[in-house]
Amino acid sequence: MEILENIMTTDIIKESLNKAMSYDEYRTLVTSLVEQQSTTGNEKTEALVEYTKMNDRRMKRWDKTVKLSDDALEKISVYSKKVTWLVITESWCGDAAHIVPVINKVAEQNDTIELKVVLRDENESLMNQFLTNGGKAIPKLIMIDNETDEVVDTFGPRPSVATEMVDVYKTLHGKLTPEFKEDLQLWYNKDKGQSTVEDLVNLLY
């Protein structure tokens, strides 16, 4: 049964990779959607359009400002296994706006890491294989060994530090409030992507 499931997952991943974008193509898509007053995803509400606008600005900022430490750069540069990082996302997702540019910055440091991006709502079968606590949380990074097509590991939807913050808050309050979500955005700004970098380096080793 497990072998059949693995084969099915591999087929679903291959299908998604066939329609995947590069990071640059994804950024071009998001920017063009902003100009069209639109958004990715099945829902095109005014709120989601506004989130896409905000996230385009966030990603532009992170694309320019994310820095990697010398230690992180060294660890990333010596990694030698050829892998694909397949990232599931949507333009309206606040966490993704802070995280996906950092993923791209890390992947850019080593030619053996190929980054591909797909949209969640257009890849439902793929998303259903990589749920977080039963939910379709994004962004989700799937790390695939290019030689064996096997899933080596996953990352997301948040760096481990933020995940712990969310879990503690949910335990205490039952759900995430708008105030907490605002605090989380402030945390991302203060962290400057460093927790994500650390988790991604750990993914490689």
PDB file of C-alpha atoms in Angstrom:
ATOM      1  CA  MET A   1       0.000   0.000   0.000  1.00  0.00           C
ATOM      2  CA  GLU A   2       2.808   2.422   0.936  1.00  0.00           C
ATOM      3  CA  ILE A   3       4.623   1.716  -2.359  1.00  0.00           C
ATOM      4  CA  LEU A   4       1.434   2.522  -4.309  1.00  0.00           C
ATOM      5  CA  GLU A   5       1.023   5.751  -2.359  1.00  0.00           C
ATOM      6  CA  ASN A   6       4.640   6.711  -3.073  1.00  0.00           C
ATOM      7  CA  ILE A   7       4.169   6.068  -6.810  1.00  0.00           C
ATOM      8  CA  MET A   8       0.984   8.151  -6.802  1.00  0.00           C
ATOM      9  CA  THR A   9       2.736  11.012  -4.963  1.00  0.00           C
ATOM     10  CA  THR A  10       5.653  10.876  -7.442  1.00  0.00           C
ATOM     11  CA  ASP A  11       3.214  11.092 -10.387  1.00  0.00           C
ATOM     12  CA  ILE A  12       1.382  14.035  -8.800  1.00  0.00           C
ATOM     13  CA  ILE A  13       4.697  15.847  -8.194  1.00  0.00           C
ATOM     14  CA  LYS A  14       5.823  15.248 -11.805  1.00  0.00           C
ATOM     15  CA  GLU A  15       2.515  16.598 -13.093  1.00  0.00           C
ATOM     16  CA  SER A  16       2.871  19.722 -10.945  1.00  0.00           C
ATOM     17  CA  LEU A  17       6.497  20.228 -11.990  1.00  0.00           C
ATOM     18  CA  ASN A  18       5.384  20.247 -15.628  1.00  0.00           C
ATOM     19  CA  LYS A  19       3.302  23.378 -14.956  1.00  0.00           C
ATOM     20  CA  ALA A  20       5.660  24.961 -12.439  1.00  0.00           C
ATOM     21  CA  MET A  21       7.178  28.443 -12.778  1.00  0.00           C
ATOM     22  CA  SER A  22      10.573  29.814 -11.954  1.00  0.00           C
ATOM     23  CA  TYR A  23      10.710  32.340  -9.116  1.00  0.00           C
ATOM     24  CA  ASP A  24      11.189  35.181 -11.625  1.00  0.00           C
ATOM     25  CA  GLU A  25       8.109  34.046 -13.539  1.00  0.00           C
ATOM     26  CA  TYR A  26       6.133  33.949 -10.299  1.00  0.00           C
ATOM     27  CA  ARG A  27       7.232  37.471  -9.370  1.00  0.00           C
ATOM     28  CA  THR A  28       6.278  38.723 -12.858  1.00  0.00           C
ATOM     29  CA  LEU A  29       2.876  37.057 -12.489  1.00  0.00           C
ATOM     30  CA  VAL A  30       2.185  38.670  -9.113  1.00  0.00           C
ATOM     31  CA  THR A  31       3.223  42.115 -10.332  1.00  0.00           C
ATOM     32  CA  SER A  32       0.991  41.806 -13.409  1.00  0.00           C
ATOM     33  CA  LEU A  33      -1.945  40.696 -11.232  1.00  0.00           C
ATOM     34  CA  VAL A  34      -1.484  43.805  -9.088  1.00  0.00           C
ATOM     35  CA  GLU A  35      -1.730  45.943 -12.245  1.00  0.00           C
ATOM     36  CA  GLN A  36      -4.927  44.066 -13.167  1.00  0.00           C
ATOM     37  CA  GLN A  37      -6.404  44.508  -9.665  1.00  0.00           C
ATOM     38  CA  SER A  38      -6.502  40.708  -9.355  1.00  0.00           C
ATOM     39  CA  THR A  39      -4.992  37.818  -7.399  1.00  0.00           C
ATOM     40  CA  THR A  40      -4.032  34.169  -7.766  1.00  0.00           C
ATOM     41  CA  GLY A  41      -6.329  31.471  -6.399  1.00  0.00           C
ATOM     42  CA  ASN A  42      -9.935  30.432  -6.921  1.00  0.00           C
ATOM     43  CA  GLU A  43     -11.315  33.328  -4.872  1.00  0.00           C
ATOM     44  CA  LYS A  44     -10.933  36.862  -6.233  1.00  0.00           C
ATOM     45  CA  THR A  45     -12.284  38.912  -3.332  1.00  0.00           C
ATOM     46  CA  GLU A  46     -11.365  42.564  -2.762  1.00  0.00           C
ATOM     47  CA  ALA A  47      -9.561  41.585   0.442  1.00  0.00           C
ATOM     48  CA  LEU A  48      -7.389  39.008  -1.345  1.00  0.00           C
ATOM     49  CA  VAL A  49      -6.602  41.515  -4.111  1.00  0.00           C
ATOM     50  CA  GLU A  50      -5.426  43.960  -1.434  1.00  0.00           C
ATOM     51  CA  TYR A  51      -3.299  41.259   0.220  1.00  0.00           C
ATOM     52  CA  THR A  52      -1.682  40.534  -3.166  1.00  0.00           C
ATOM     53  CA  LYS A  53      -0.822  44.243  -3.555  1.00  0.00           C
ATOM     54  CA  MET A  54       0.712  44.334  -0.084  1.00  0.00           C
ATOM     55  CA  ASN A  55       2.612  41.102  -0.664  1.00  0.00           C
ATOM     56  CA  ASP A  56       4.045  42.306  -3.974  1.00  0.00           C
ATOM     57  CA  ARG A  57       5.553  45.245  -2.073  1.00  0.00           C
ATOM     58  CA  ARG A  58       6.839  42.930   0.663  1.00  0.00           C
ATOM     59  CA  MET A  59       8.465  40.579  -1.835  1.00  0.00           C
ATOM     60  CA  LYS A  60      10.110  43.474  -3.674  1.00  0.00           C
ATOM     61  CA  ARG A  61      11.592  44.603  -0.377  1.00  0.00           C
ATOM     62  CA  TRP A  62      12.812  41.131   0.639  1.00  0.00           C
ATOM     63  CA  ASP A  63      14.254  40.466  -2.819  1.00  0.00           C
ATOM     64  CA  LYS A  64      16.524  43.461  -2.256  1.00  0.00           C
ATOM     65  CA  THR A  65      17.298  43.179   1.455  1.00  0.00           C
ATOM     66  CA  VAL A  66      17.599  39.493   2.478  1.00  0.00           C
ATOM     67  CA  LYS A  67      21.142  38.806   3.653  1.00  0.00           C
ATOM     68  CA  LEU A  68      22.820  35.472   4.319  1.00  0.00           C
ATOM     69  CA  SER A  69      25.511  35.034   6.959  1.00  0.00           C
ATOM     70  CA  ASP A  70      28.969  33.790   5.952  1.00  0.00           C
ATOM     71  CA  ASP A  71      28.253  30.541   7.820  1.00  0.00           C
ATOM     72  CA  ALA A  72      24.988  29.985   5.931  1.00  0.00           C
ATOM     73  CA  LEU A  73      26.622  30.847   2.590  1.00  0.00           C
ATOM     74  CA  GLU A  74      29.401  28.336   3.187  1.00  0.00           C
ATOM     75  CA  LYS A  75      27.019  25.524   4.143  1.00  0.00           C
ATOM     76  CA  ILE A  76      24.761  26.203   1.152  1.00  0.00           C
ATOM     77  CA  SER A  77      27.628  26.500  -1.346  1.00  0.00           C
ATOM     78  CA  VAL A  78      29.230  23.141  -0.470  1.00  0.00           C
ATOM     79  CA  TYR A  79      25.956  21.182  -0.745  1.00  0.00           C
ATOM     80  CA  SER A  80      26.390  18.807  -3.692  1.00  0.00           C
ATOM     81  CA  LYS A  81      23.216  16.744  -4.131  1.00  0.00           C
ATOM     82  CA  LYS A  82      20.960  17.804  -7.023  1.00  0.00           C
ATOM     83  CA  VAL A  83      17.532  18.638  -5.652  1.00  0.00           C
ATOM     84  CA  THR A  84      14.376  20.479  -6.644  1.00  0.00           C
ATOM     85  CA  TRP A  85      12.610  22.744  -4.204  1.00  0.00           C
ATOM     86  CA  LEU A  86       8.969  22.734  -5.276  1.00  0.00           C
ATOM     87  CA  VAL A  87       7.108  25.515  -3.461  1.00  0.00           C
ATOM     88  CA  ILE A  88       3.310  25.669  -3.186  1.00  0.00           C
ATOM     89  CA  THR A  89       2.040  29.205  -2.659  1.00  0.00           C
ATOM     90  CA  GLU A  90      -0.516  31.898  -3.563  1.00  0.00           C
ATOM     91  CA  SER A  91      -0.010  35.625  -4.064  1.00  0.00           C
ATOM     92  CA  TRP A  92      -2.402  36.622  -1.238  1.00  0.00           C
ATOM     93  CA  CYS A  93      -0.626  34.602   1.488  1.00  0.00           C
ATOM     94  CA  GLY A  94       1.081  36.847   4.052  1.00  0.00           C
ATOM     95  CA  ASP A  95       3.483  34.181   5.332  1.00  0.00           C
ATOM     96  CA  ALA A  96       4.528  33.336   1.766  1.00  0.00           C
ATOM     97  CA  ALA A  97       5.400  36.956   0.995  1.00  0.00           C
ATOM     98  CA  HIS A  98       7.979  36.904   3.785  1.00  0.00           C
ATOM     99  CA  ILE A  99       9.250  33.364   3.170  1.00  0.00           C
ATOM    100  CA  VAL A 100       9.354  32.623  -0.583  1.00  0.00           C
ATOM    101  CA  PRO A 101      11.872  35.422  -1.389  1.00  0.00           C
ATOM    102  CA  VAL A 102      14.151  33.946   1.301  1.00  0.00           C
ATOM    103  CA  ILE A 103      13.793  30.473  -0.221  1.00  0.00           C
ATOM    104  CA  ASN A 104      14.775  31.967  -3.576  1.00  0.00           C
ATOM    105  CA  LYS A 105      17.788  33.764  -2.073  1.00  0.00           C
ATOM    106  CA  VAL A 106      19.073  30.478  -0.597  1.00  0.00           C
ATOM    107  CA  ALA A 107      18.431  28.506  -3.810  1.00  0.00           C
ATOM    108  CA  GLU A 108      20.306  31.135  -5.848  1.00  0.00           C
ATOM    109  CA  GLN A 109      23.515  30.362  -3.945  1.00  0.00           C
ATOM    110  CA  ASN A 110      23.884  26.839  -5.351  1.00  0.00           C
ATOM    111  CA  ASP A 111      23.249  25.523  -8.871  1.00  0.00           C
ATOM    112  CA  THR A 112      22.376  22.083  -7.499  1.00  0.00           C
ATOM    113  CA  ILE A 113      19.180  23.538  -5.969  1.00  0.00           C
ATOM    114  CA  GLU A 114      16.467  24.213  -8.537  1.00  0.00           C
ATOM    115  CA  LEU A 115      13.516  26.273  -7.311  1.00  0.00           C
ATOM    116  CA  LYS A 116      10.093  25.779  -8.884  1.00  0.00           C
ATOM    117  CA  VAL A 117       6.837  27.459  -7.865  1.00  0.00           C
ATOM    118  CA  VAL A 118       3.235  26.260  -8.235  1.00  0.00           C
ATOM    119  CA  LEU A 119      -0.078  27.719  -7.115  1.00  0.00           C
ATOM    120  CA  ARG A 120      -2.051  25.861  -4.468  1.00  0.00           C
ATOM    121  CA  ASP A 121      -5.530  26.089  -5.980  1.00  0.00           C
ATOM    122  CA  GLU A 122      -4.266  24.907  -9.378  1.00  0.00           C
ATOM    123  CA  ASN A 123      -2.521  21.914  -7.781  1.00  0.00           C
ATOM    124  CA  GLU A 124      -5.067  20.515  -5.348  1.00  0.00           C
ATOM    125  CA  SER A 125      -3.855  16.905  -5.618  1.00  0.00           C
ATOM    126  CA  LEU A 126      -0.327  18.012  -4.749  1.00  0.00           C
ATOM    127  CA  MET A 127      -1.484  20.159  -1.827  1.00  0.00           C
ATOM    128  CA  ASN A 128      -3.533  17.269  -0.441  1.00  0.00           C
ATOM    129  CA  GLN A 129      -0.360  15.164  -0.255  1.00  0.00           C
ATOM    130  CA  PHE A 130       1.389  17.759   1.921  1.00  0.00           C
ATOM    131  CA  LEU A 131      -1.177  19.039   4.408  1.00  0.00           C
ATOM    132  CA  THR A 132      -0.167  20.592   7.725  1.00  0.00           C
ATOM    133  CA  ASN A 133      -2.310  19.321  10.616  1.00  0.00           C
ATOM    134  CA  GLY A 134      -4.973  18.479   8.035  1.00  0.00           C
ATOM    135  CA  GLY A 135      -4.982  21.987   6.543  1.00  0.00           C
ATOM    136  CA  LYS A 136      -3.818  23.400   3.195  1.00  0.00           C
ATOM    137  CA  ALA A 137      -1.304  25.742   4.825  1.00  0.00           C
ATOM    138  CA  ILE A 138       1.136  27.573   2.571  1.00  0.00           C
ATOM    139  CA  PRO A 139       3.854  28.194   1.633  1.00  0.00           C
ATOM    140  CA  LYS A 140       4.984  24.583   1.549  1.00  0.00           C
ATOM    141  CA  LEU A 141       8.376  23.547   0.206  1.00  0.00           C
ATOM    142  CA  ILE A 142       8.807  19.970  -1.024  1.00  0.00           C
ATOM    143  CA  MET A 143      12.441  18.902  -1.404  1.00  0.00           C
ATOM    144  CA  ILE A 144      12.878  16.292  -4.144  1.00  0.00           C
ATOM    145  CA  ASP A 145      15.988  14.235  -4.902  1.00  0.00           C
ATOM    146  CA  ASN A 146      16.479  14.658  -8.674  1.00  0.00           C
ATOM    147  CA  GLU A 147      18.118  11.237  -9.078  1.00  0.00           C
ATOM    148  CA  THR A 148      15.478   9.147  -7.301  1.00  0.00           C
ATOM    149  CA  ASP A 149      12.420  11.484  -7.571  1.00  0.00           C
ATOM    150  CA  GLU A 150      11.894  10.818  -3.868  1.00  0.00           C
ATOM    151  CA  VAL A 151      10.658  13.459  -1.425  1.00  0.00           C
ATOM    152  CA  VAL A 152      13.587  14.010   0.918  1.00  0.00           C
ATOM    153  CA  ASP A 153      11.971  16.509   3.273  1.00  0.00           C
ATOM    154  CA  THR A 154       9.503  19.395   3.529  1.00  0.00           C
ATOM    155  CA  PHE A 155       9.494  22.878   5.013  1.00  0.00           C
ATOM    156  CA  GLY A 156       6.655  25.226   5.896  1.00  0.00           C
ATOM    157  CA  PRO A 157       4.254  26.821   6.162  1.00  0.00           C
ATOM    158  CA  ARG A 158       6.358  28.872   8.604  1.00  0.00           C
ATOM    159  CA  PRO A 159       9.883  28.764  10.022  1.00  0.00           C
ATOM    160  CA  SER A 160      10.084  26.692  13.219  1.00  0.00           C
ATOM    161  CA  VAL A 161      10.303  29.742  15.518  1.00  0.00           C
ATOM    162  CA  ALA A 162       7.108  31.245  14.060  1.00  0.00           C
ATOM    163  CA  THR A 163       5.402  27.836  14.122  1.00  0.00           C
ATOM    164  CA  GLU A 164       6.046  27.621  17.857  1.00  0.00           C
ATOM    165  CA  MET A 165       4.670  31.151  18.362  1.00  0.00           C
ATOM    166  CA  VAL A 166       1.500  30.203  16.469  1.00  0.00           C
ATOM    167  CA  ASP A 167       1.060  26.897  18.327  1.00  0.00           C
ATOM    168  CA  VAL A 168       1.467  28.537  21.750  1.00  0.00           C
ATOM    169  CA  TYR A 169      -1.004  31.299  20.885  1.00  0.00           C
ATOM    170  CA  LYS A 170      -3.583  28.818  19.521  1.00  0.00           C
ATOM    171  CA  THR A 171      -3.266  26.699  22.671  1.00  0.00           C
ATOM    172  CA  LEU A 172      -3.882  29.729  24.886  1.00  0.00           C
ATOM    173  CA  HIS A 173      -6.534  31.515  22.822  1.00  0.00           C
ATOM    174  CA  GLY A 174      -8.082  28.857  20.582  1.00  0.00           C
ATOM    175  CA  LYS A 175      -7.490  30.760  17.356  1.00  0.00           C
ATOM    176  CA  LEU A 176      -5.274  33.398  15.773  1.00  0.00           C
ATOM    177  CA  THR A 177      -6.600  36.925  16.266  1.00  0.00           C
ATOM    178  CA  PRO A 178      -5.981  39.900  13.938  1.00  0.00           C
ATOM    179  CA  GLU A 179      -3.742  41.345  16.681  1.00  0.00           C
ATOM    180  CA  PHE A 180      -1.584  38.223  16.732  1.00  0.00           C
ATOM    181  CA  LYS A 181      -1.350  38.188  12.928  1.00  0.00           C
ATOM    182  CA  GLU A 182      -0.106  41.772  13.069  1.00  0.00           C
ATOM    183  CA  ASP A 183       2.461  40.799  15.718  1.00  0.00           C
ATOM    184  CA  LEU A 184       3.580  37.935  13.473  1.00  0.00           C
ATOM    185  CA  GLN A 185       4.139  40.352  10.576  1.00  0.00           C
ATOM    186  CA  LEU A 186       6.270  42.515  12.881  1.00  0.00           C
ATOM    187  CA  TRP A 187       8.233  39.429  13.916  1.00  0.00           C
ATOM    188  CA  TYR A 188       8.956  38.605  10.243  1.00  0.00           C
ATOM    189  CA  ASN A 189      10.231  42.146   9.697  1.00  0.00           C
ATOM    190  CA  LYS A 190      12.450  41.968  12.773  1.00  0.00           C
ATOM    191  CA  ASP A 191      13.747  38.464  11.988  1.00  0.00           C
ATOM    192  CA  LYS A 192      14.763  39.532   8.442  1.00  0.00           C
ATOM    193  CA  GLY A 193      14.399  35.984   7.116  1.00  0.00           C
ATOM    194  CA  GLN A 194      17.145  34.547   9.315  1.00  0.00           C
ATOM    195  CA  SER A 195      14.971  31.852  10.951  1.00  0.00           C
ATOM    196  CA  THR A 196      13.865  30.693   7.507  1.00  0.00           C
ATOM    197  CA  VAL A 197      17.492  30.591   6.312  1.00  0.00           C
ATOM    198  CA  GLU A 198      18.447  28.483   9.340  1.00  0.00           C
ATOM    199  CA  ASP A 199      15.614  26.003   8.730  1.00  0.00           C
ATOM    200  CA  LEU A 200      16.492  25.739   5.031  1.00  0.00           C
ATOM    201  CA  VAL A 201      20.175  25.056   5.788  1.00  0.00           C
ATOM    202  CA  ASN A 202      19.031  22.334   8.215  1.00  0.00           C
ATOM    203  CA  LEU A 203      16.886  20.918   5.393  1.00  0.00           C
ATOM    204  CA  LEU A 204      20.019  20.416   3.284  1.00  0.00           C
ATOM    205  CA  TYR A 205      21.801  18.590   6.101  1.00  0.00           C
TER     206      TYR A 205
END
